[in-house]
Short mmCIF file of C-alpha atoms (C1' of nucleotides) in Angstrom, two decimals:
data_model
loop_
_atom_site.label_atom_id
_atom_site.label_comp_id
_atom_site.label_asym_id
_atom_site.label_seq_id
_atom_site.Cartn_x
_atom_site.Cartn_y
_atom_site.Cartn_z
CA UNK A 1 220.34 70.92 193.78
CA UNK A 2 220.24 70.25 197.70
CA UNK A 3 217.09 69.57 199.72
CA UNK A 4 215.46 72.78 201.02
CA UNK A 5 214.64 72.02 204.82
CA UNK A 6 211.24 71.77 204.78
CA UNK A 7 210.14 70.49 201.00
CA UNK A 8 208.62 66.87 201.28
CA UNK A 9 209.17 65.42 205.27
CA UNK A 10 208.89 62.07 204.38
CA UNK A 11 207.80 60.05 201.26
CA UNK A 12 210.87 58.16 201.64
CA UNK A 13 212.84 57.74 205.13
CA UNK A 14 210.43 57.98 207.92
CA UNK A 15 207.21 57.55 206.65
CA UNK A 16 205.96 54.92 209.39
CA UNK A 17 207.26 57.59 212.13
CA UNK A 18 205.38 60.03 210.52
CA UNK A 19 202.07 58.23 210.17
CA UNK A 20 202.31 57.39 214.38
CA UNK A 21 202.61 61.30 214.49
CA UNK A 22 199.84 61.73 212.10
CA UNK A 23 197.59 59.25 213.85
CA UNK A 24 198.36 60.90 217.16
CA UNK A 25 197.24 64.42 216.12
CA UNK A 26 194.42 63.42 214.85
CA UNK A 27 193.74 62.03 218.09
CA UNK A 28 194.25 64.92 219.90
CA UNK A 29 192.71 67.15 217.66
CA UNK A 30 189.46 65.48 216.49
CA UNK A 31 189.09 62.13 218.76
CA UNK A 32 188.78 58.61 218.10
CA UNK A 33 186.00 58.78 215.27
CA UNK A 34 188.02 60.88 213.34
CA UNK A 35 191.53 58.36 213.46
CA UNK A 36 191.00 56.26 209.93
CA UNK A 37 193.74 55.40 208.05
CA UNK A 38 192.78 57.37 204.90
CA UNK A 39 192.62 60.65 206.57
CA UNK A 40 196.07 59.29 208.56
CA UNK A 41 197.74 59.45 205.28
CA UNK A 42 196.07 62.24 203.62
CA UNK A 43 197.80 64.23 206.94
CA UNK A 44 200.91 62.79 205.86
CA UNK A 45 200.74 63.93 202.36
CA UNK A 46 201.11 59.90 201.02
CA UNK A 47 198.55 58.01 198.95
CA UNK A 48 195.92 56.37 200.92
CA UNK A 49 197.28 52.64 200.52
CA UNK A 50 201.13 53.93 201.41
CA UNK A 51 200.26 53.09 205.04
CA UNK A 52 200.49 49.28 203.88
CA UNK A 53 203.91 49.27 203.12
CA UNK A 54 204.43 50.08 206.75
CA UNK A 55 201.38 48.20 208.74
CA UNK A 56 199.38 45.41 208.06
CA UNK A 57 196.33 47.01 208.98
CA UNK A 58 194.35 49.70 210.35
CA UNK A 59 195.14 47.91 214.02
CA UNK A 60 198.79 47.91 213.65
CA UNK A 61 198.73 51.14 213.11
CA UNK A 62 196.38 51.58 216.22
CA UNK A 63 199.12 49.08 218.26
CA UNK A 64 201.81 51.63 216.96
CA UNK A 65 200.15 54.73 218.56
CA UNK A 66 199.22 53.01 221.42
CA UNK A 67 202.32 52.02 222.63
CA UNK A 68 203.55 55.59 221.82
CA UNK A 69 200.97 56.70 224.09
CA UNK A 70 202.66 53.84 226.76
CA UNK A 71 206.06 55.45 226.74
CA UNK A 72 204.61 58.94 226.99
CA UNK A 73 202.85 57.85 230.10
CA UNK A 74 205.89 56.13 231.28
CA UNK A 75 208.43 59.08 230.86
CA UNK A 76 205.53 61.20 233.24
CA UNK A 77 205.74 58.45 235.58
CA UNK A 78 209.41 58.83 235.63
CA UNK A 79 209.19 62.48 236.20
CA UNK A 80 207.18 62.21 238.65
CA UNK A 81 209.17 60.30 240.73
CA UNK A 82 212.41 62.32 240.09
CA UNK A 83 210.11 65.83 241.47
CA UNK A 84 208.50 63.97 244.19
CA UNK A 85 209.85 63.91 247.31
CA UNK A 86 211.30 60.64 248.82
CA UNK A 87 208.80 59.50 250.64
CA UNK A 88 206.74 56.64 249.44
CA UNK A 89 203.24 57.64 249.83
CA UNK A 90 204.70 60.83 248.42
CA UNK A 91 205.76 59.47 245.38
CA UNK A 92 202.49 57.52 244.71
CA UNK A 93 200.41 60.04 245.43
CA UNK A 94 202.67 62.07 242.65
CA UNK A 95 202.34 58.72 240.62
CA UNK A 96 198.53 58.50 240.63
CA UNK A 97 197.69 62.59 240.15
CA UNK A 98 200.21 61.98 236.97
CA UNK A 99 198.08 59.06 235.69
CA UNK A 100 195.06 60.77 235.79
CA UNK A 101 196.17 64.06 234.63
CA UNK A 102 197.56 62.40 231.50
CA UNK A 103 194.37 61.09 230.81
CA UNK A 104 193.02 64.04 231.07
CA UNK A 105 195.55 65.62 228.61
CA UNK A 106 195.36 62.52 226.16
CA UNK A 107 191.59 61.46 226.61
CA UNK A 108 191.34 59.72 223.00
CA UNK A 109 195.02 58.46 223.39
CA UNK A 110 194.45 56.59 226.83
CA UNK A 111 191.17 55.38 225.72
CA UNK A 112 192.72 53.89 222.98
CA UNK A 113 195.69 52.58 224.35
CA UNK A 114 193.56 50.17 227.18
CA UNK A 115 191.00 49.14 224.29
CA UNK A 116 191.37 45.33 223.96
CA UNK A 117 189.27 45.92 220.68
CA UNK A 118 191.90 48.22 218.99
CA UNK A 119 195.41 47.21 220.47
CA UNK A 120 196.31 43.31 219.75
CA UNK A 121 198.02 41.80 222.44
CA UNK A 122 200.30 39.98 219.85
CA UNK A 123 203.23 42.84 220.12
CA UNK A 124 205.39 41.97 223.40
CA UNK A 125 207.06 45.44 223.10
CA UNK A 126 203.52 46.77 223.86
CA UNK A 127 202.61 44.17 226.32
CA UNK A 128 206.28 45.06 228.39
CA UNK A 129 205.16 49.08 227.76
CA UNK A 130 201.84 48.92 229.12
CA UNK A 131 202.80 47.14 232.56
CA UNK A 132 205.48 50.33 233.41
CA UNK A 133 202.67 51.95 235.81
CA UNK A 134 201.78 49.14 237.60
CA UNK A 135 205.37 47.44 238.44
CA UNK A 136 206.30 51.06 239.31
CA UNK A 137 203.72 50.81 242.16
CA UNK A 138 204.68 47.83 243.57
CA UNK A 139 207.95 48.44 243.30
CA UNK A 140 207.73 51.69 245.48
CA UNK A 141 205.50 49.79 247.96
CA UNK A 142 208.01 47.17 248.24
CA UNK A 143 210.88 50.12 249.23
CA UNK A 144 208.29 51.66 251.57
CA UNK A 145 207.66 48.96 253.42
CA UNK A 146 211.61 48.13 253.60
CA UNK A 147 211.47 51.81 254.89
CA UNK A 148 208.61 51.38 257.04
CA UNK A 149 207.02 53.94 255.67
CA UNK A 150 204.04 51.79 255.02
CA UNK A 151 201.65 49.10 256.50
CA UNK A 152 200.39 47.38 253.43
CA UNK A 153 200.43 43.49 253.79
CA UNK A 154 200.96 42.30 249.96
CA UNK A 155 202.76 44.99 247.50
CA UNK A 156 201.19 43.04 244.02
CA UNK A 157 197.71 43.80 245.85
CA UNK A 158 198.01 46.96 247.11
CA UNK A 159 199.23 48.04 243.57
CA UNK A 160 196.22 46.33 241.83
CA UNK A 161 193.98 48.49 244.42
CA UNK A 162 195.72 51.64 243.78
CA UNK A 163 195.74 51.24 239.69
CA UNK A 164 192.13 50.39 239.81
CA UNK A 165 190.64 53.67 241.66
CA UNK A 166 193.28 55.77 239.65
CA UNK A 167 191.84 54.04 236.55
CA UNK A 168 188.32 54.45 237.17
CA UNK A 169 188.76 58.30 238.66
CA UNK A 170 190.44 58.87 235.62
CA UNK A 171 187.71 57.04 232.95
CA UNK A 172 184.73 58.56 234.79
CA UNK A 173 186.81 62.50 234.38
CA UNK A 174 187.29 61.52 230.44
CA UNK A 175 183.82 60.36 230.24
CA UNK A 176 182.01 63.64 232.35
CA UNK A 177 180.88 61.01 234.59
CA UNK A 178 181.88 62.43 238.12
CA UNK A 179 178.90 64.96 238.54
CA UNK A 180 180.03 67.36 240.74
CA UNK A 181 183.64 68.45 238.81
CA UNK A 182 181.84 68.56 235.36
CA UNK A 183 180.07 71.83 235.51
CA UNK A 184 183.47 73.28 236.94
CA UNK A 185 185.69 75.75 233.99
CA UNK A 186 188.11 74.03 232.53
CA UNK A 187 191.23 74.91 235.12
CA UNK A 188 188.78 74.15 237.91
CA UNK A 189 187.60 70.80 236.64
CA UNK A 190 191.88 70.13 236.43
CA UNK A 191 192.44 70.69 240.05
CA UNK A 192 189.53 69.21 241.30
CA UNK A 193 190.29 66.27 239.20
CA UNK A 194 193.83 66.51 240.74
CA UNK A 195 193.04 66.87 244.30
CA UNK A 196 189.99 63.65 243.99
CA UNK A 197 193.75 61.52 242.75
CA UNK A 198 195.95 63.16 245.63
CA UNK A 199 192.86 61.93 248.52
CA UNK A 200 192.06 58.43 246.34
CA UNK A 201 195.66 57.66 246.76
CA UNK A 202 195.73 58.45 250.81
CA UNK A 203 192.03 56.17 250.89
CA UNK A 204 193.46 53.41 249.45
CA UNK A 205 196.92 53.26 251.40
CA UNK A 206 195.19 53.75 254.13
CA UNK A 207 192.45 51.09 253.74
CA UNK A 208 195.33 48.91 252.34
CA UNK A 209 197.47 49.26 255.66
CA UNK A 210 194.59 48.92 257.23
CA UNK A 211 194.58 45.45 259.84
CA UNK A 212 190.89 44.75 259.99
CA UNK A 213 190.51 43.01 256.70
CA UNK A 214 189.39 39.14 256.67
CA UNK A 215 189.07 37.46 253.72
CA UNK A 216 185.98 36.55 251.62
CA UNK B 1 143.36 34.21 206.77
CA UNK B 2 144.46 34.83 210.42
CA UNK B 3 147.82 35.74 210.91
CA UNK B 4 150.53 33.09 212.02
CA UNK B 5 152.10 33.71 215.38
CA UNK B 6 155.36 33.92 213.85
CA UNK B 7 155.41 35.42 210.43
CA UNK B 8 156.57 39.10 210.70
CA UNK B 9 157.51 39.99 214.16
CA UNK B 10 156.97 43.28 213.85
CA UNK B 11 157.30 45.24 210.45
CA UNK B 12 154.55 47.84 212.65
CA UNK B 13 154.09 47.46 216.27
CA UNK B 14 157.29 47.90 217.60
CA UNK B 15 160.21 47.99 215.85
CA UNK B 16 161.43 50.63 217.99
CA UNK B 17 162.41 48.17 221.01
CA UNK B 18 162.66 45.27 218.27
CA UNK B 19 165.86 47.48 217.14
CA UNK B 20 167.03 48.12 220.85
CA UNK B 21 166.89 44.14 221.02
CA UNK B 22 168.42 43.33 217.70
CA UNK B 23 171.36 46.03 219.23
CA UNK B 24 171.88 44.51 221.87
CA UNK B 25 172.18 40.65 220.83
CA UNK B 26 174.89 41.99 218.32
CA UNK B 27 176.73 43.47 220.63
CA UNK B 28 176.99 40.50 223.07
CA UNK B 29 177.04 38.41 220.60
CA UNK B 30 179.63 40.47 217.99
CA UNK B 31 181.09 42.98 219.85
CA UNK B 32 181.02 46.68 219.29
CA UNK B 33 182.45 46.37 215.91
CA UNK B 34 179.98 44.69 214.10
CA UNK B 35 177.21 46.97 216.57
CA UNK B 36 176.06 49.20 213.19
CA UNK B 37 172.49 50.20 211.68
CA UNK B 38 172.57 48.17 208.60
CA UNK B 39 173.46 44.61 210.73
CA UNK B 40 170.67 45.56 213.31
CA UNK B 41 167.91 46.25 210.56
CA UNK B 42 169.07 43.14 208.86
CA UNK B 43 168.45 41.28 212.39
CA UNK B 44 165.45 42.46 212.65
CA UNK B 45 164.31 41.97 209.42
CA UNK B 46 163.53 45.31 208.00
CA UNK B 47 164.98 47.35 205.54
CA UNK B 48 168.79 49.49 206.13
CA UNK B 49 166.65 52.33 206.15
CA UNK B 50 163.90 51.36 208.35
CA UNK B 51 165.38 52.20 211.56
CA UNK B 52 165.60 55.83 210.52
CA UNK B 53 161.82 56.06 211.08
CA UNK B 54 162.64 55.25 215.08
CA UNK B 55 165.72 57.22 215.65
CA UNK B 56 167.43 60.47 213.88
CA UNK B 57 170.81 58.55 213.52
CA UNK B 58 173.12 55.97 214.79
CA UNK B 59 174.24 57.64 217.88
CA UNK B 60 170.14 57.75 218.80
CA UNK B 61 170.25 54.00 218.98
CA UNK B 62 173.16 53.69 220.60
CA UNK B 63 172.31 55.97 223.63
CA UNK B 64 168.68 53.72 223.61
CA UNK B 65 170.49 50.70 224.03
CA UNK B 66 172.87 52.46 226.67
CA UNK B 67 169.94 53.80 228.50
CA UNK B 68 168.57 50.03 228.49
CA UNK B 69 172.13 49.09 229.76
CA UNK B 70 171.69 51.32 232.77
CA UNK B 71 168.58 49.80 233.70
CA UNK B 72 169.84 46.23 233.64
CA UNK B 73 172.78 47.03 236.16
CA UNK B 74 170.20 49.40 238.17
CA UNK B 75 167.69 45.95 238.66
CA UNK B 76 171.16 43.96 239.11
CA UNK B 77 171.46 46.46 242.10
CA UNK B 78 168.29 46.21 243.76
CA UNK B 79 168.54 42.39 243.39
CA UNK B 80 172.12 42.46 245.24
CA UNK B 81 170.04 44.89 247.89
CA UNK B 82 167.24 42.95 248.55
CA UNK B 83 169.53 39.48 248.82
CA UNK B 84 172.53 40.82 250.80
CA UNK B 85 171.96 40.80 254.36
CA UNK B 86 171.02 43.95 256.68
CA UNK B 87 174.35 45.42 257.38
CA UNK B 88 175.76 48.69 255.41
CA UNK B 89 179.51 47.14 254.67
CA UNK B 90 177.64 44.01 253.43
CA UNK B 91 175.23 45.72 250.82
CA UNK B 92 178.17 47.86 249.73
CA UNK B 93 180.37 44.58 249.38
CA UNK B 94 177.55 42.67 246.75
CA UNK B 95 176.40 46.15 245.10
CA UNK B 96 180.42 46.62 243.92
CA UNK B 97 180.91 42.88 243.26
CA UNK B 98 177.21 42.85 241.25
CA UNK B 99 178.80 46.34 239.14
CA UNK B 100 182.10 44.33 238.55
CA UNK B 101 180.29 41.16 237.55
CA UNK B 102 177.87 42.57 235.06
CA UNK B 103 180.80 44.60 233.43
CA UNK B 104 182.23 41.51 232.97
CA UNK B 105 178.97 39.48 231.58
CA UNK B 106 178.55 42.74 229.49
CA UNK B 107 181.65 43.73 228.29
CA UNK B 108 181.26 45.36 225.43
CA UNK B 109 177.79 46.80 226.75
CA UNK B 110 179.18 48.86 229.48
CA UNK B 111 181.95 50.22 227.54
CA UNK B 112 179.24 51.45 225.23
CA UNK B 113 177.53 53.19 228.50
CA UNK B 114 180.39 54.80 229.48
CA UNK B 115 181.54 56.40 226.33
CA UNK B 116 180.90 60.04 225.76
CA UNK B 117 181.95 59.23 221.85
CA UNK B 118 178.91 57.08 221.28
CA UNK B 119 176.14 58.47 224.33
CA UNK B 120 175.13 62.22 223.87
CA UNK B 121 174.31 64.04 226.93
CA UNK B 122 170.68 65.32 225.80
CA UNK B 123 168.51 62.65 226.80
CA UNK B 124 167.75 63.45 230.47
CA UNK B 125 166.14 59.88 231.20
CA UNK B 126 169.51 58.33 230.36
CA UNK B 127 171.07 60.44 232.30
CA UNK B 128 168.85 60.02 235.67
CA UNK B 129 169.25 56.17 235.41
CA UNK B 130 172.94 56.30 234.47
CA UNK B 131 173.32 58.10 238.09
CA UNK B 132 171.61 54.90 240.10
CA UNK B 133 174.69 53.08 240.94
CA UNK B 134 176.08 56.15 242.67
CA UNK B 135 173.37 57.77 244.10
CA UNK B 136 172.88 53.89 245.78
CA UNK B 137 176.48 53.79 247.40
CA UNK B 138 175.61 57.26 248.56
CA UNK B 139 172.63 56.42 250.51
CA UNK B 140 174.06 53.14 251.85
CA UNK B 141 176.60 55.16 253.22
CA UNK B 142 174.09 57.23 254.78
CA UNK B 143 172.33 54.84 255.88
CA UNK B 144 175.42 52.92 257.51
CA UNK B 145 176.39 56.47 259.07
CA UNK B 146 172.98 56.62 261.07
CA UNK B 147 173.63 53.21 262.40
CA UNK B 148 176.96 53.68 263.50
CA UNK B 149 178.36 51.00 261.00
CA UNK B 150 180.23 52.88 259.33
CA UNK B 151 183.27 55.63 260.10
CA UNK B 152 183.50 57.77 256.76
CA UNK B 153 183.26 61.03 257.00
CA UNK B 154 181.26 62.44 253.71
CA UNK B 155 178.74 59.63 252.08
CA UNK B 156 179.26 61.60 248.52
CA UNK B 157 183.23 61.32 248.84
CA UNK B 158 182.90 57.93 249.93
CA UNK B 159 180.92 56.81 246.95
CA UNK B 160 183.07 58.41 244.44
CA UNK B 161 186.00 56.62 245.69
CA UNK B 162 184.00 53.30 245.36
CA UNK B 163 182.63 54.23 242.30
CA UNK B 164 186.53 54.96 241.05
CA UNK B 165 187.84 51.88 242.58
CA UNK B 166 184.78 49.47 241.49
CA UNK B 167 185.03 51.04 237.80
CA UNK B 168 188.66 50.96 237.44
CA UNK B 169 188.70 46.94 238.16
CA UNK B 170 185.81 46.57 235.98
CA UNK B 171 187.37 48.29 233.59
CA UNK B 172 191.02 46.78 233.65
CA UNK B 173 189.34 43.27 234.12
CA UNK B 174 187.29 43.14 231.02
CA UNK B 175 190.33 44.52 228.54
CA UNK B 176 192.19 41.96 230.09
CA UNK B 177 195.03 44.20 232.42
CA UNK B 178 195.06 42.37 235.28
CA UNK B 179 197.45 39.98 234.65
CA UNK B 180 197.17 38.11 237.94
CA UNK B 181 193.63 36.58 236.34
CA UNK B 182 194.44 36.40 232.83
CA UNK B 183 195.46 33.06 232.22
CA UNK B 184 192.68 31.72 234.28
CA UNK B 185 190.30 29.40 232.69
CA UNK B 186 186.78 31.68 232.29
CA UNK B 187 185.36 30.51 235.92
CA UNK B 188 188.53 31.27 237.54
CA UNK B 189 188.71 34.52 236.18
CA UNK B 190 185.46 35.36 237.30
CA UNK B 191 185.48 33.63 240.89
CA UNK B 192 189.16 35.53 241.37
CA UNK B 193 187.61 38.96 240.04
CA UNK B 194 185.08 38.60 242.69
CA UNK B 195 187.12 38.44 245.23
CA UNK B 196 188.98 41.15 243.84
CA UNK B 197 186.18 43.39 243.90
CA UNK B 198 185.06 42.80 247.15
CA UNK B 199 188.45 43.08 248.71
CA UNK B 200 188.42 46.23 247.05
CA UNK B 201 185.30 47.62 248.61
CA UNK B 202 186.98 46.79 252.04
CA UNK B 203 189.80 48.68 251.42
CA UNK B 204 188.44 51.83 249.96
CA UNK B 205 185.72 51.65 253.47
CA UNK B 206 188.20 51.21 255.95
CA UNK B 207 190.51 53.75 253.88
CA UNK B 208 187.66 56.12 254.03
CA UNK B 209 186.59 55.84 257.94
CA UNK B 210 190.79 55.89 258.32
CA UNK B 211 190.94 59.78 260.41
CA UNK B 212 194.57 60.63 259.66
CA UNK B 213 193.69 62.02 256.04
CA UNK B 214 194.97 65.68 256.24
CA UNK B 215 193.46 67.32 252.71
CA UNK B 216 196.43 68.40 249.88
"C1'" DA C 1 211.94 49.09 198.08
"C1'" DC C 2 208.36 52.24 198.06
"C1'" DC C 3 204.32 54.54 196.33
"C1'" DT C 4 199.99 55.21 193.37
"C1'" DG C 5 195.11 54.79 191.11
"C1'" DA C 6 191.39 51.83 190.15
"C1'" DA C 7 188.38 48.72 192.13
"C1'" DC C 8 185.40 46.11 195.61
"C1'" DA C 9 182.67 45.46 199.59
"C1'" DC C 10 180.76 47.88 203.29
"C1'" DC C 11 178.65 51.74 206.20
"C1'" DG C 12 175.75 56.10 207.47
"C1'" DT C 13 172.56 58.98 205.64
"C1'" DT C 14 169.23 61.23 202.30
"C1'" DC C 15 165.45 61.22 199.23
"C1'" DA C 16 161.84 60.22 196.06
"C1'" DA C 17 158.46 56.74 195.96
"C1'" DG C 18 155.49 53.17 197.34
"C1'" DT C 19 151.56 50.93 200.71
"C1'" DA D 1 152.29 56.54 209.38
"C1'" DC D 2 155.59 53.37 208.03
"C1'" DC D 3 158.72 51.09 204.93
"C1'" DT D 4 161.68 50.49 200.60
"C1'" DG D 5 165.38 50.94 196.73
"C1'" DA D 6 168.51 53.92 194.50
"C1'" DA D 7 172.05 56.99 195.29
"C1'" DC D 8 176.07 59.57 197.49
"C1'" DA D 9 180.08 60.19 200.19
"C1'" DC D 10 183.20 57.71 202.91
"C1'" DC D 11 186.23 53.83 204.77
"C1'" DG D 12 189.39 49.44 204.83
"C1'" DT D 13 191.68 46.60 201.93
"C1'" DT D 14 193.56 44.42 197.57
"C1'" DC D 15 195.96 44.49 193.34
"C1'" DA D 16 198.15 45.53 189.10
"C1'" DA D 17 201.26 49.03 187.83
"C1'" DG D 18 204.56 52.59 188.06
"C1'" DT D 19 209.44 54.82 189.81
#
DNA sequence: ACCTGAACACCGTTCAAGT
DNA sequence: ACCTGAACACCGTTCAAGT
């Protein structure tokens, strides 16, 4: 008799697929405490020790999502820079609102993903993943200065300064740590979020083109 | 017989902050993973159910050791105050270098403070001392304002974008993103990191006090 | 090759007792 | 008031079997 479409997913081809997917939702859906491998597999309809015939452990399985959760970011990134205009401090400005909205949308699944506790920094898949942001930065610096469209003295450093603020705007939103957006509805709390990215962006080019700066 | 002066530490007086202690020496010591109730009561001697007499549930002790967390950094703070010299720019310089330095002598502490997951929002003491850091850039910034030392234009905006940038580093140093200090030996890392930071607090100032911002 | 059920050590929490 | 031991539900992981 032939397979109905929808009878049993997995159990056979894709079952490590399926378990990312699993983990993922669960992420989404009920957080970080919730993500365990036994209710990963129960949500995949598999035996609670199937998972080992796929991962090690528990943190391979945590590697695995993260560096879903890496590409995801990355292909926003990328679409980011196709909408955004062609300007340079366009495009990061585009850049950095995308990073932080993301981790807005994915709280649990950005947390994760920069955890040094849950992701091993064995996998080099992962390790090449997880720098996409950051060489996208420099790299648009680097054409914006070519362009002149910016002042900045060393790309590498004005990229570290720019991933940093974006970083910490975006952990203190997840974590209801900026005071005056978290008593905002829902949409509100969004755009504010969104506009804090857009003007963090414009501080730090601007401080970063800025000529005054000696050395400590 | 009179009592020894080191026979049962506490077993009465005060396990409460004997608990907090035994917390917190785990987690530098262990790192979060091995931070749970039946390790602390076993550090501090007392039965696995014993701490239950001092707080409701886990997530109780966690917030008390958070809350003890905050007032660590807050002291680190006013120490950085009191020892950096008059000027606004140079208090806001060691404050953001003293934040990124004790994230990275308390790693796995300040993550704890920071996380929503394991610090509920109820207890309003932890909440007024979790707000120090801040509420110090913003009256620095005042404070450099009235003497003309500094250009910005709003002290709150100011601080959240040091707060953001001074986070984010923190943040990215101690999970090990920054791959400029990474292979560093351990006093390289951290003499690099400061420089880092306070590189960072110049740029997001003269960002800041930069007038061509137009809003988005 | 892939999956399962029993089993072990461990954790958070509750509860009836002990002093 | 404060602390303890037994007990329960749950998790990560291992292992001997099953198809």
């Amino acid at each position: 008799m032939p397979r109905k479409s929808t009878p049993k997913p997995y159990h056979h081809g894709d079952l490590k697929n399926a378990l990312v997917a699993a983990g993922l939702h669960i992420l989404n859906e009920q957080g970080a405490g919730a993500l365990n491998l036994r209710e990963v597999a129960r949500r995949a309809e598999v035996s609670h020790t199937a998972p080992y015939r796929h991962f090690p452990d528990k943190q391979a399985l945590i590697a695995a999502i993260a560096e879903q959760g890496f590409e995801m970011l990355a292909d926003e990134i990328r679409r980011s820079d196709a909408s955004a205009s062609a300007g340079a401090v366009e495009k990061l400005i585009a850049a950095g609102s995308t990073y932080v909205m993301f981790a807005l949308d994915h709280p649990a699944h950005i947390k994760l993903m920069f955890s040094r506790d849950n992701v091993r920094a064995a996998d080099s898949d992962l390790y090449r993943i997880s720098k996409f942001g950051f060489e996208y930065m420099v790299r648009t610096i680097q054409t914006g200065q070519q362009k002149g469209e910016l002042g900045m003295s060393d790309p590498v450093d004005g990229a570290k300064h720019l991933w940093s603020a974006l970083h910490g705007l975006a952990m203190l939103a997840i974590e209801r740590q900026l005071v005056m957006l978290n008593d905002l509805p829902e949409d509100q709390f969004r755009a504010g979020l969104q506009s804090e990215a857009r003007a963090l962006v414009r501080v730090v080019l601007a401080g970063s083109a800025s000529p005054n700066l000696q050395k400590s």
